[in-house]
Every structure is written in structure tokens, then in C-alpha cells.
Amino acid sequence: MSLPHAILTALLERPSSGLELTRRFDRSIGYFWSATHQQIYRELGRLEAEGYIRTLPAEQPARGQKKSYEVLPAGRAELARWTAAAQDPKPQRDVLLLRLRAAAVVGTEGLEADLRRHLELHRRQLAEYEEIQRRDFPPGRDTPEDRLRHLVLRAGIDLETFWTQWLGHALEEFGELPGPSGS
């Protein structure tokens, strides 16, 4: 049920068309909640049918003109209700961790190279988040809205920092294993 709330959040930040929402998901919300173009458009239709959003009137009627949407009071109320509701954390599910567990019984062939690849991917993501932090959150930018957005970015930075450190440790362990990857 989080995709409609992600869309409501984005539309409250700025009324947008479906295409603009897709681009914004790719640049911001998508870092922690991804959605395809089709999912976004399908959800826009549902939100409009439920009375949470409406299509903004076009400045000039034109065939094929993109529709822009804004949040209605019912949508704002739904987002506020959802934000205030308690929710338990989701159990951790990570295929890499499962593959490591499986390697204990079938061997580690190919896994060390993939750990190195994951490490590089997490390093790149960490560098991207740190660049966003430098660009979008300079000292003194501390409105309540900015502080909350920065907190979300900080979670991404902390998670990528965790993964880069953990993968470095995992690769050290691989180096100490007997067999082809180790001594």
C-alpha cells in the first residue's frame, strides 16, 4: 500500500504529470521506493477514482496534452493517516545473504567476484548520495522540510556505508577461506 502514498507525497510536493512523476521517482523517491511507469499510471487512475487526486484543468484544451494531477483534501488526509499509523519493520530479505548461506553447503564458486561487484555498486551509490548531500543540503539549509528530506538521504548514506564496510569484511573472510578463493 506504499506506492499510492509515495505518489501522494510527490504530488503534494509539486503537482505533476505521470511522466514528470516517473522522472521524479527516478531522481529521488526511487532511491528508496521504486515504481515503473506503468505502475505509476495505474496508481494515478486508482487515486483519482478514490477521490484522492484530480486532474488539473488544462490551460488550453489540446488533444494528446499530458494530464497533471494535484492532491485533494481527502488525499492529504489519507497521507496524514498513513504517516501517523504504526508499522512494524519488514523482515530482512537479501538474495546475496541467502547465496552466502547456500555457499556454505555447495561451495563459493563465483561468489567472491560477485561480492567485489556488489562492493563497487555500493561504493558508487554511496558516492552519488554524498554528492546529492553536498549539492542539496549545504550548511544552513535547515527548514523542517529540508531536515526530514535530509534524514531520508542520511538513511541511504548510512545503509550504503554499512554495505561497503560489510562487503569489505566479507571479502577479507573470503581471503582467509581454504580453497580456490583463500589460501
mmCIF file of N, CA, C and O in Angstrom, residues 42-144:
data_model
loop_
_atom_site.group_PDB
_atom_site.id
_atom_site.type_symbol
_atom_site.label_atom_id
_atom_site.label_comp_id
_atom_site.label_asym_id
_atom_site.label_seq_id
_atom_site.Cartn_x
_atom_site.Cartn_y
_atom_site.Cartn_z
ATOM 1 N N ARG A 42 -1.086 3.443 -13.467
ATOM 2 C CA ARG A 42 -2.189 2.636 -12.937
ATOM 3 C C ARG A 42 -2.635 3.196 -11.585
ATOM 4 O O ARG A 42 -3.824 3.342 -11.313
ATOM 5 N N GLU A 43 -1.664 3.549 -10.736
ATOM 6 C CA GLU A 43 -1.985 4.064 -9.406
ATOM 7 C C GLU A 43 -2.612 5.453 -9.490
ATOM 8 O O GLU A 43 -3.499 5.780 -8.699
ATOM 9 N N LEU A 44 -2.192 6.280 -10.439
ATOM 10 C CA LEU A 44 -2.823 7.589 -10.625
ATOM 11 C C LEU A 44 -4.312 7.421 -10.914
ATOM 12 O O LEU A 44 -5.150 8.146 -10.368
ATOM 13 N N GLY A 45 -4.645 6.452 -11.761
ATOM 14 C CA GLY A 45 -6.050 6.181 -12.064
ATOM 15 C C GLY A 45 -6.827 5.762 -10.831
ATOM 16 O O GLY A 45 -7.959 6.221 -10.607
ATOM 17 N N ARG A 46 -6.231 4.902 -10.010
ATOM 18 C CA ARG A 46 -6.894 4.455 -8.777
ATOM 19 C C ARG A 46 -7.074 5.612 -7.795
ATOM 20 O O ARG A 46 -8.130 5.758 -7.193
ATOM 21 N N LEU A 47 -6.033 6.404 -7.626
ATOM 22 C CA LEU A 47 -6.114 7.534 -6.696
ATOM 23 C C LEU A 47 -7.175 8.540 -7.137
ATOM 24 O O LEU A 47 -7.887 9.107 -6.307
ATOM 25 N N GLU A 48 -7.271 8.744 -8.443
ATOM 26 C CA GLU A 48 -8.293 9.657 -8.945
ATOM 27 C C GLU A 48 -9.691 9.066 -8.726
ATOM 28 O O GLU A 48 -10.603 9.771 -8.284
ATOM 29 N N ALA A 49 -9.854 7.777 -8.990
ATOM 30 C CA ALA A 49 -11.149 7.121 -8.786
ATOM 31 C C ALA A 49 -11.569 7.148 -7.315
ATOM 32 O O ALA A 49 -12.760 7.243 -7.005
ATOM 33 N N GLU A 50 -10.606 7.092 -6.410
ATOM 34 C CA GLU A 50 -10.898 7.116 -4.973
ATOM 35 C C GLU A 50 -11.115 8.535 -4.446
ATOM 36 O O GLU A 50 -11.438 8.713 -3.274
ATOM 37 N N GLY A 51 -10.929 9.533 -5.283
ATOM 38 C CA GLY A 51 -11.142 10.913 -4.869
ATOM 39 C C GLY A 51 -9.989 11.514 -4.090
ATOM 40 O O GLY A 51 -10.147 12.519 -3.399
ATOM 41 N N TYR A 52 -8.780 10.918 -4.225
ATOM 42 C CA TYR A 52 -7.607 11.436 -3.520
ATOM 43 C C TYR A 52 -6.849 12.476 -4.337
ATOM 44 O O TYR A 52 -6.142 13.309 -3.786
ATOM 45 N N ILE A 53 -6.962 12.393 -5.669
ATOM 46 C CA ILE A 53 -6.303 13.356 -6.548
ATOM 47 C C ILE A 53 -7.282 13.754 -7.636
ATOM 48 O O ILE A 53 -8.320 13.117 -7.815
ATOM 49 N N ARG A 54 -6.929 14.813 -8.353
ATOM 50 C CA ARG A 54 -7.735 15.197 -9.511
ATOM 51 C C ARG A 54 -6.795 15.671 -10.611
ATOM 52 O O ARG A 54 -5.668 16.101 -10.350
ATOM 53 N N THR A 55 -7.311 15.576 -11.822
ATOM 54 C CA THR A 55 -6.580 16.108 -12.962
ATOM 55 C C THR A 55 -6.748 17.618 -12.953
ATOM 56 O O THR A 55 -7.851 18.121 -12.794
ATOM 57 N N LEU A 56 -5.653 18.313 -13.095
ATOM 58 C CA LEU A 56 -5.714 19.773 -13.165
ATOM 59 C C LEU A 56 -6.329 20.189 -14.495
ATOM 60 O O LEU A 56 -6.050 19.571 -15.534
ATOM 61 N N PRO A 57 -7.148 21.221 -14.489
ATOM 62 C CA PRO A 57 -7.705 21.691 -15.761
ATOM 63 C C PRO A 57 -6.579 22.158 -16.686
ATOM 64 O O PRO A 57 -5.631 22.798 -16.236
ATOM 65 N N ALA A 58 -6.696 21.821 -17.945
ATOM 66 C CA ALA A 58 -5.685 22.227 -18.926
ATOM 67 C C ALA A 58 -5.819 23.714 -19.206
ATOM 68 O O ALA A 58 -6.920 24.254 -19.229
ATOM 69 N N GLU A 59 -4.683 24.376 -19.401
ATOM 70 C CA GLU A 59 -4.707 25.804 -19.715
ATOM 71 C C GLU A 59 -5.388 26.036 -21.062
ATOM 72 O O GLU A 59 -6.141 26.976 -21.240
ATOM 73 N N GLN A 60 -5.085 25.161 -22.012
ATOM 74 C CA GLN A 60 -5.721 25.214 -23.326
ATOM 75 C C GLN A 60 -6.091 23.788 -23.700
ATOM 76 O O GLN A 60 -5.247 22.901 -23.628
ATOM 77 N N PRO A 61 -7.333 23.554 -24.090
ATOM 78 C CA PRO A 61 -7.685 22.193 -24.492
ATOM 79 C C PRO A 61 -6.881 21.787 -25.728
ATOM 80 O O PRO A 61 -6.819 22.528 -26.698
ATOM 81 N N ALA A 62 -6.235 20.661 -25.630
ATOM 82 C CA ALA A 62 -5.440 20.160 -26.759
ATOM 83 C C ALA A 62 -5.437 18.645 -26.714
ATOM 84 O O ALA A 62 -5.315 18.040 -25.644
ATOM 85 N N ARG A 63 -5.563 18.050 -27.873
ATOM 86 C CA ARG A 63 -5.560 16.594 -27.970
ATOM 87 C C ARG A 63 -4.160 16.072 -27.668
ATOM 88 O O ARG A 63 -3.162 16.608 -28.129
ATOM 89 N N GLY A 64 -4.089 15.033 -26.834
ATOM 90 C CA GLY A 64 -2.818 14.422 -26.505
ATOM 91 C C GLY A 64 -2.008 15.185 -25.474
ATOM 92 O O GLY A 64 -0.858 14.863 -25.212
ATOM 93 N N GLN A 65 -2.598 16.219 -24.893
ATOM 94 C CA GLN A 65 -1.878 17.000 -23.881
ATOM 95 C C GLN A 65 -1.740 16.153 -22.618
ATOM 96 O O GLN A 65 -2.664 15.449 -22.216
ATOM 97 N N LYS A 66 -0.567 16.206 -21.986
ATOM 98 C CA LYS A 66 -0.364 15.424 -20.773
ATOM 99 C C LYS A 66 -1.209 15.988 -19.640
ATOM 100 O O LYS A 66 -1.395 17.202 -19.523
ATOM 101 N N LYS A 67 -1.732 15.060 -18.832
ATOM 102 C CA LYS A 67 -2.542 15.461 -17.684
ATOM 103 C C LYS A 67 -1.636 15.667 -16.486
ATOM 104 O O LYS A 67 -0.734 14.879 -16.247
ATOM 105 N N SER A 68 -1.889 16.725 -15.754
ATOM 106 C CA SER A 68 -1.197 16.945 -14.494
ATOM 107 C C SER A 68 -2.190 16.719 -13.369
ATOM 108 O O SER A 68 -3.389 16.947 -13.532
ATOM 109 N N TYR A 69 -1.670 16.265 -12.234
ATOM 110 C CA TYR A 69 -2.515 15.907 -11.105
ATOM 111 C C TYR A 69 -2.138 16.708 -9.870
ATOM 112 O O TYR A 69 -0.988 17.097 -9.703
ATOM 113 N N GLU A 70 -3.146 16.920 -9.018
ATOM 114 C CA GLU A 70 -2.909 17.524 -7.715
ATOM 115 C C GLU A 70 -3.680 16.721 -6.671
ATOM 116 O O GLU A 70 -4.648 16.028 -6.984
ATOM 117 N N VAL A 71 -3.244 16.843 -5.428
ATOM 118 C CA VAL A 71 -3.852 16.109 -4.322
ATOM 119 C C VAL A 71 -5.047 16.898 -3.800
ATOM 120 O O VAL A 71 -4.976 18.112 -3.609
ATOM 121 N N LEU A 72 -6.135 16.179 -3.564
ATOM 122 C CA LEU A 72 -7.347 16.760 -2.974
ATOM 123 C C LEU A 72 -7.279 16.623 -1.452
ATOM 124 O O LEU A 72 -6.452 15.860 -0.928
ATOM 125 N N PRO A 73 -8.137 17.329 -0.720
ATOM 126 C CA PRO A 73 -8.120 17.216 0.746
ATOM 127 C C PRO A 73 -8.230 15.770 1.250
ATOM 128 O O PRO A 73 -7.559 15.398 2.218
ATOM 129 N N ALA A 74 -9.025 14.940 0.596
ATOM 130 C CA ALA A 74 -9.141 13.534 1.019
ATOM 131 C C ALA A 74 -7.803 12.806 0.862
ATOM 132 O O ALA A 74 -7.456 11.941 1.669
ATOM 133 N N GLY A 75 -7.042 13.147 -0.167
ATOM 134 C CA GLY A 75 -5.729 12.533 -0.365
ATOM 135 C C GLY A 75 -4.739 12.972 0.697
ATOM 136 O O GLY A 75 -3.952 12.171 1.207
ATOM 137 N N ARG A 76 -4.782 14.260 1.032
ATOM 138 C CA ARG A 76 -3.913 14.767 2.106
ATOM 139 C C ARG A 76 -4.270 14.081 3.425
ATOM 140 O O ARG A 76 -3.387 13.676 4.180
ATOM 141 N N ALA A 77 -5.551 13.926 3.697
ATOM 142 C CA ALA A 77 -5.990 13.263 4.938
ATOM 143 C C ALA A 77 -5.539 11.801 4.960
ATOM 144 O O ALA A 77 -5.084 11.297 5.992
ATOM 145 N N GLU A 78 -5.639 11.126 3.819
ATOM 146 C CA GLU A 78 -5.190 9.727 3.752
ATOM 147 C C GLU A 78 -3.692 9.632 3.994
ATOM 148 O O GLU A 78 -3.218 8.761 4.713
ATOM 149 N N LEU A 79 -2.921 10.527 3.402
ATOM 150 C CA LEU A 79 -1.475 10.509 3.599
ATOM 151 C C LEU A 79 -1.125 10.793 5.060
ATOM 152 O O LEU A 79 -0.254 10.141 5.635
ATOM 153 N N ALA A 80 -1.827 11.731 5.676
ATOM 154 C CA ALA A 80 -1.587 12.046 7.094
ATOM 155 C C ALA A 80 -1.951 10.845 7.969
ATOM 156 O O ALA A 80 -1.231 10.516 8.916
ATOM 157 N N ARG A 81 -3.061 10.173 7.658
ATOM 158 C CA ARG A 81 -3.452 8.976 8.417
ATOM 159 C C ARG A 81 -2.382 7.899 8.305
ATOM 160 O O ARG A 81 -1.945 7.322 9.279
ATOM 161 N N TRP A 82 -1.922 7.658 7.082
ATOM 162 C CA TRP A 82 -0.928 6.620 6.838
ATOM 163 C C TRP A 82 0.399 6.950 7.512
ATOM 164 O O TRP A 82 1.047 6.094 8.093
ATOM 165 N N THR A 83 0.794 8.224 7.448
ATOM 166 C CA THR A 83 2.049 8.657 8.068
ATOM 167 C C THR A 83 2.017 8.449 9.579
ATOM 168 O O THR A 83 3.005 8.028 10.180
ATOM 169 N N ALA A 84 0.870 8.700 10.198
ATOM 170 C CA ALA A 84 0.741 8.597 11.653
ATOM 171 C C ALA A 84 0.569 7.165 12.149
ATOM 172 O O ALA A 84 0.795 6.882 13.328
ATOM 173 N N ALA A 85 0.189 6.243 11.270
ATOM 174 C CA ALA A 85 -0.079 4.861 11.680
ATOM 175 C C ALA A 85 1.218 4.119 12.010
ATOM 176 O O ALA A 85 2.250 4.335 11.368
ATOM 177 N N ALA A 86 1.161 3.250 13.004
ATOM 178 C CA ALA A 86 2.318 2.422 13.359
ATOM 179 C C ALA A 86 2.495 1.325 12.308
ATOM 180 O O ALA A 86 1.521 0.826 11.735
ATOM 181 N N GLN A 87 3.731 0.975 12.048
ATOM 182 C CA GLN A 87 4.020 -0.102 11.109
ATOM 183 C C GLN A 87 5.285 -0.814 11.571
ATOM 184 O O GLN A 87 6.284 -0.173 11.888
ATOM 185 N N ASP A 88 5.225 -2.135 11.621
ATOM 186 C CA ASP A 88 6.385 -2.925 12.029
ATOM 187 C C ASP A 88 7.416 -2.952 10.908
ATOM 188 O O ASP A 88 7.053 -2.906 9.728
ATOM 189 N N PRO A 89 8.709 -3.060 11.258
ATOM 190 C CA PRO A 89 9.727 -3.190 10.213
ATOM 191 C C PRO A 89 9.528 -4.496 9.446
ATOM 192 O O PRO A 89 9.038 -5.479 9.999
ATOM 193 N N LYS A 90 9.899 -4.470 8.190
ATOM 194 C CA LYS A 90 9.815 -5.678 7.362
ATOM 195 C C LYS A 90 11.018 -6.569 7.645
ATOM 196 O O LYS A 90 12.125 -6.067 7.855
ATOM 197 N N PRO A 91 10.818 -7.880 7.631
ATOM 198 C CA PRO A 91 11.970 -8.780 7.812
ATOM 199 C C PRO A 91 12.981 -8.585 6.675
ATOM 200 O O PRO A 91 12.596 -8.296 5.545
ATOM 201 N N GLN A 92 14.241 -8.729 7.003
ATOM 202 C CA GLN A 92 15.318 -8.588 6.016
ATOM 203 C C GLN A 92 15.239 -9.719 5.001
ATOM 204 O O GLN A 92 15.157 -10.881 5.368
ATOM 205 N N ARG A 93 15.249 -9.378 3.727
ATOM 206 C CA ARG A 93 15.311 -10.361 2.643
ATOM 207 C C ARG A 93 16.368 -9.873 1.669
ATOM 208 O O ARG A 93 16.186 -8.841 1.039
ATOM 209 N N ASP A 94 17.454 -10.583 1.574
ATOM 210 C CA ASP A 94 18.509 -10.182 0.654
ATOM 211 C C ASP A 94 19.073 -11.428 -0.007
ATOM 212 O O ASP A 94 19.568 -12.326 0.672
ATOM 213 N N VAL A 95 19.007 -11.469 -1.312
ATOM 214 C CA VAL A 95 19.435 -12.651 -2.058
ATOM 215 C C VAL A 95 20.936 -12.913 -1.884
ATOM 216 O O VAL A 95 21.366 -14.069 -1.857
ATOM 217 N N LEU A 96 21.741 -11.871 -1.731
ATOM 218 C CA LEU A 96 23.176 -12.072 -1.545
ATOM 219 C C LEU A 96 23.449 -12.821 -0.239
ATOM 220 O O LEU A 96 24.281 -13.730 -0.196
ATOM 221 N N LEU A 97 22.742 -12.458 0.815
ATOM 222 C CA LEU A 97 22.921 -13.149 2.097
ATOM 223 C C LEU A 97 22.470 -14.606 1.989
ATOM 224 O O LEU A 97 23.123 -15.511 2.536
ATOM 225 N N LEU A 98 21.399 -14.845 1.263
ATOM 226 C CA LEU A 98 20.935 -16.218 1.063
ATOM 227 C C LEU A 98 21.955 -17.020 0.250
ATOM 228 O O LEU A 98 22.242 -18.185 0.557
ATOM 229 N N ARG A 99 22.548 -16.375 -0.759
ATOM 230 C CA ARG A 99 23.571 -17.057 -1.559
ATOM 231 C C ARG A 99 24.798 -17.405 -0.717
ATOM 232 O O ARG A 99 25.402 -18.458 -0.896
ATOM 233 N N LEU A 100 25.175 -16.518 0.211
ATOM 234 C CA LEU A 100 26.298 -16.827 1.107
ATOM 235 C C LEU A 100 25.975 -18.043 1.978
ATOM 236 O O LEU A 100 26.821 -18.904 2.193
ATOM 237 N N ARG A 101 24.766 -18.078 2.479
ATOM 238 C CA ARG A 101 24.351 -19.228 3.300
ATOM 239 C C ARG A 101 24.386 -20.506 2.472
ATOM 240 O O ARG A 101 24.850 -21.539 2.932
ATOM 241 N N ALA A 102 23.915 -20.442 1.227
ATOM 242 C CA ALA A 102 23.932 -21.614 0.337
ATOM 243 C C ALA A 102 25.366 -22.029 0.017
ATOM 244 O O ALA A 102 25.664 -23.224 -0.100
ATOM 245 N N ALA A 103 26.271 -21.046 -0.094
ATOM 246 C CA ALA A 103 27.673 -21.350 -0.403
ATOM 247 C C ALA A 103 28.300 -22.224 0.678
ATOM 248 O O ALA A 103 29.223 -22.999 0.399
ATOM 249 N N ALA A 104 27.788 -22.135 1.898
ATOM 250 C CA ALA A 104 28.323 -22.964 2.983
ATOM 251 C C ALA A 104 28.100 -24.448 2.705
ATOM 252 O O ALA A 104 28.842 -25.284 3.215
ATOM 253 N N VAL A 105 27.109 -24.771 1.874
ATOM 254 C CA VAL A 105 26.846 -26.192 1.601
ATOM 255 C C VAL A 105 27.171 -26.610 0.177
ATOM 256 O O VAL A 105 27.353 -27.798 -0.085
ATOM 257 N N VAL A 106 27.267 -25.657 -0.779
ATOM 258 C CA VAL A 106 27.563 -26.054 -2.155
ATOM 259 C C VAL A 106 28.867 -25.481 -2.691
ATOM 260 O O VAL A 106 29.245 -25.763 -3.819
ATOM 261 N N GLY A 107 29.529 -24.643 -1.934
ATOM 262 C CA GLY A 107 30.788 -24.061 -2.386
ATOM 263 C C GLY A 107 30.634 -22.613 -2.810
ATOM 264 O O GLY A 107 29.535 -22.139 -3.054
ATOM 265 N N THR A 108 31.772 -21.940 -2.904
ATOM 266 C CA THR A 108 31.779 -20.491 -3.109
ATOM 267 C C THR A 108 32.090 -20.061 -4.544
ATOM 268 O O THR A 108 32.279 -18.869 -4.791
ATOM 269 N N GLU A 109 32.106 -20.994 -5.479
ATOM 270 C CA GLU A 109 32.457 -20.668 -6.865
ATOM 271 C C GLU A 109 31.678 -19.464 -7.372
ATOM 272 O O GLU A 109 30.455 -19.428 -7.305
ATOM 273 N N GLY A 110 32.403 -18.459 -7.871
ATOM 274 C CA GLY A 110 31.806 -17.271 -8.469
ATOM 275 C C GLY A 110 31.338 -16.215 -7.474
ATOM 276 O O GLY A 110 31.071 -15.084 -7.862
ATOM 277 N N LEU A 111 31.255 -16.573 -6.226
ATOM 278 C CA LEU A 111 30.688 -15.650 -5.246
ATOM 279 C C LEU A 111 31.637 -14.504 -4.895
ATOM 280 O O LEU A 111 31.194 -13.364 -4.741
ATOM 281 N N GLU A 112 32.908 -14.776 -4.802
ATOM 282 C CA GLU A 112 33.853 -13.715 -4.448
ATOM 283 C C GLU A 112 33.830 -12.598 -5.485
ATOM 284 O O GLU A 112 33.808 -11.410 -5.133
ATOM 285 N N ALA A 113 33.789 -12.965 -6.759
ATOM 286 C CA ALA A 113 33.735 -11.942 -7.815
ATOM 287 C C ALA A 113 32.449 -11.123 -7.703
ATOM 288 O O ALA A 113 32.461 -9.904 -7.908
ATOM 289 N N ASP A 114 31.362 -11.782 -7.354
ATOM 290 C CA ASP A 114 30.103 -11.046 -7.223
ATOM 291 C C ASP A 114 30.117 -10.148 -5.990
ATOM 292 O O ASP A 114 29.546 -9.066 -6.014
ATOM 293 N N LEU A 115 30.781 -10.576 -4.927
ATOM 294 C CA LEU A 115 30.933 -9.710 -3.750
ATOM 295 C C LEU A 115 31.704 -8.448 -4.137
ATOM 296 O O LEU A 115 31.342 -7.342 -3.725
ATOM 297 N N ARG A 116 32.744 -8.602 -4.932
ATOM 298 C CA ARG A 116 33.520 -7.447 -5.388
ATOM 299 C C ARG A 116 32.657 -6.523 -6.263
ATOM 300 O O ARG A 116 32.723 -5.302 -6.153
ATOM 301 N N ARG A 117 31.841 -7.130 -7.112
ATOM 302 C CA ARG A 117 30.941 -6.338 -7.958
ATOM 303 C C ARG A 117 29.937 -5.568 -7.094
ATOM 304 O O ARG A 117 29.712 -4.378 -7.309
ATOM 305 N N HIS A 118 29.365 -6.239 -6.103
ATOM 306 C CA HIS A 118 28.426 -5.571 -5.191
ATOM 307 C C HIS A 118 29.117 -4.429 -4.446
ATOM 308 O O HIS A 118 28.525 -3.352 -4.275
ATOM 309 N N LEU A 119 30.332 -4.664 -4.013
ATOM 310 C CA LEU A 119 31.078 -3.627 -3.307
ATOM 311 C C LEU A 119 31.229 -2.395 -4.192
ATOM 312 O O LEU A 119 31.001 -1.262 -3.746
ATOM 313 N N GLU A 120 31.577 -2.599 -5.445
ATOM 314 C CA GLU A 120 31.734 -1.473 -6.359
ATOM 315 C C GLU A 120 30.401 -0.753 -6.572
ATOM 316 O O GLU A 120 30.344 0.487 -6.589
ATOM 317 N N LEU A 121 29.318 -1.496 -6.724
ATOM 318 C CA LEU A 121 27.998 -0.882 -6.903
ATOM 319 C C LEU A 121 27.609 -0.049 -5.679
ATOM 320 O O LEU A 121 27.104 1.072 -5.820
ATOM 321 N N HIS A 122 27.855 -0.570 -4.479
ATOM 322 C CA HIS A 122 27.528 0.168 -3.261
ATOM 323 C C HIS A 122 28.436 1.388 -3.085
ATOM 324 O O HIS A 122 27.981 2.436 -2.618
ATOM 325 N N ARG A 123 29.684 1.270 -3.492
ATOM 326 C CA ARG A 123 30.583 2.438 -3.425
ATOM 327 C C ARG A 123 30.084 3.548 -4.341
ATOM 328 O O ARG A 123 30.102 4.719 -3.972
ATOM 329 N N ARG A 124 29.640 3.167 -5.552
ATOM 330 C CA ARG A 124 29.126 4.164 -6.485
ATOM 331 C C ARG A 124 27.857 4.823 -5.949
ATOM 332 O O ARG A 124 27.687 6.036 -6.056
ATOM 333 N N GLN A 125 26.962 4.006 -5.362
ATOM 334 C CA GLN A 125 25.721 4.569 -4.820
ATOM 335 C C GLN A 125 26.020 5.497 -3.651
ATOM 336 O O GLN A 125 25.424 6.562 -3.527
ATOM 337 N N LEU A 126 26.959 5.108 -2.805
ATOM 338 C CA LEU A 126 27.355 5.954 -1.684
ATOM 339 C C LEU A 126 27.901 7.289 -2.197
ATOM 340 O O LEU A 126 27.538 8.353 -1.700
ATOM 341 N N ALA A 127 28.747 7.243 -3.218
ATOM 342 C CA ALA A 127 29.301 8.479 -3.780
ATOM 343 C C ALA A 127 28.185 9.354 -4.362
ATOM 344 O O ALA A 127 28.205 10.587 -4.199
ATOM 345 N N GLU A 128 27.193 8.742 -5.001
ATOM 346 C CA GLU A 128 26.076 9.509 -5.556
ATOM 347 C C GLU A 128 25.275 10.178 -4.440
ATOM 348 O O GLU A 128 24.930 11.359 -4.526
ATOM 349 N N TYR A 129 24.983 9.437 -3.373
ATOM 350 C CA TYR A 129 24.248 10.018 -2.241
ATOM 351 C C TYR A 129 25.043 11.147 -1.591
ATOM 352 O O TYR A 129 24.484 12.175 -1.221
ATOM 353 N N GLU A 130 26.346 10.958 -1.450
ATOM 354 C CA GLU A 130 27.162 12.006 -0.843
ATOM 355 C C GLU A 130 27.194 13.253 -1.720
ATOM 356 O O GLU A 130 27.197 14.373 -1.215
ATOM 357 N N GLU A 131 27.178 13.071 -3.031
ATOM 358 C CA GLU A 131 27.120 14.211 -3.946
ATOM 359 C C GLU A 131 25.778 14.925 -3.822
ATOM 360 O O GLU A 131 25.720 16.162 -3.802
ATOM 361 N N ILE A 132 24.693 14.173 -3.722
ATOM 362 C CA ILE A 132 23.370 14.784 -3.519
ATOM 363 C C ILE A 132 23.361 15.569 -2.214
ATOM 364 O O ILE A 132 22.836 16.683 -2.149
ATOM 365 N N GLN A 133 23.973 15.021 -1.192
ATOM 366 C CA GLN A 133 24.033 15.713 0.102
ATOM 367 C C GLN A 133 24.789 17.035 -0.031
ATOM 368 O O GLN A 133 24.332 18.076 0.446
ATOM 369 N N ARG A 134 25.937 17.007 -0.704
ATOM 370 C CA ARG A 134 26.716 18.244 -0.899
ATOM 371 C C ARG A 134 25.922 19.272 -1.707
ATOM 372 O O ARG A 134 25.909 20.449 -1.382
ATOM 373 N N ARG A 135 25.257 18.792 -2.755
ATOM 374 C CA ARG A 135 24.534 19.689 -3.655
ATOM 375 C C ARG A 135 23.242 20.235 -3.037
ATOM 376 O O ARG A 135 22.950 21.424 -3.151
ATOM 377 N N ASP A 136 22.455 19.366 -2.410
ATOM 378 C CA ASP A 136 21.106 19.747 -1.992
ATOM 379 C C ASP A 136 20.973 20.148 -0.526
ATOM 380 O O ASP A 136 19.944 20.700 -0.144
ATOM 381 N N PHE A 137 21.976 19.857 0.285
ATOM 382 C CA PHE A 137 21.860 20.156 1.711
ATOM 383 C C PHE A 137 23.096 20.869 2.243
ATOM 384 O O PHE A 137 23.793 20.378 3.126
ATOM 385 N N PRO A 138 23.360 22.064 1.712
ATOM 386 C CA PRO A 138 24.510 22.824 2.210
ATOM 387 C C PRO A 138 24.245 23.288 3.646
ATOM 388 O O PRO A 138 23.092 23.323 4.091
ATOM 389 N N PRO A 139 25.301 23.663 4.364
ATOM 390 C CA PRO A 139 25.102 24.180 5.726
ATOM 391 C C PRO A 139 24.108 25.336 5.722
ATOM 392 O O PRO A 139 24.100 26.158 4.811
ATOM 393 N N GLY A 140 23.248 25.351 6.729
ATOM 394 C CA GLY A 140 22.263 26.417 6.854
ATOM 395 C C GLY A 140 20.931 26.109 6.220
ATOM 396 O O GLY A 140 19.960 26.820 6.424
ATOM 397 N N ARG A 141 20.870 25.059 5.428
ATOM 398 C CA ARG A 141 19.588 24.671 4.822
ATOM 399 C C ARG A 141 18.899 23.735 5.800
ATOM 400 O O ARG A 141 19.091 22.523 5.750
ATOM 401 N N ASP A 142 18.097 24.329 6.681
ATOM 402 C CA ASP A 142 17.561 23.503 7.764
ATOM 403 C C ASP A 142 16.102 23.793 8.093
ATOM 404 O O ASP A 142 15.698 23.767 9.241
ATOM 405 N N THR A 143 15.295 24.036 7.060
ATOM 406 C CA THR A 143 13.863 24.131 7.318
ATOM 407 C C THR A 143 13.391 22.754 7.785
ATOM 408 O O THR A 143 14.069 21.745 7.516
ATOM 409 N N PRO A 144 12.265 22.673 8.459
ATOM 410 C CA PRO A 144 11.775 21.342 8.867
ATOM 411 C C PRO A 144 11.641 20.377 7.688
ATOM 412 O O PRO A 144 11.996 19.202 7.802
#
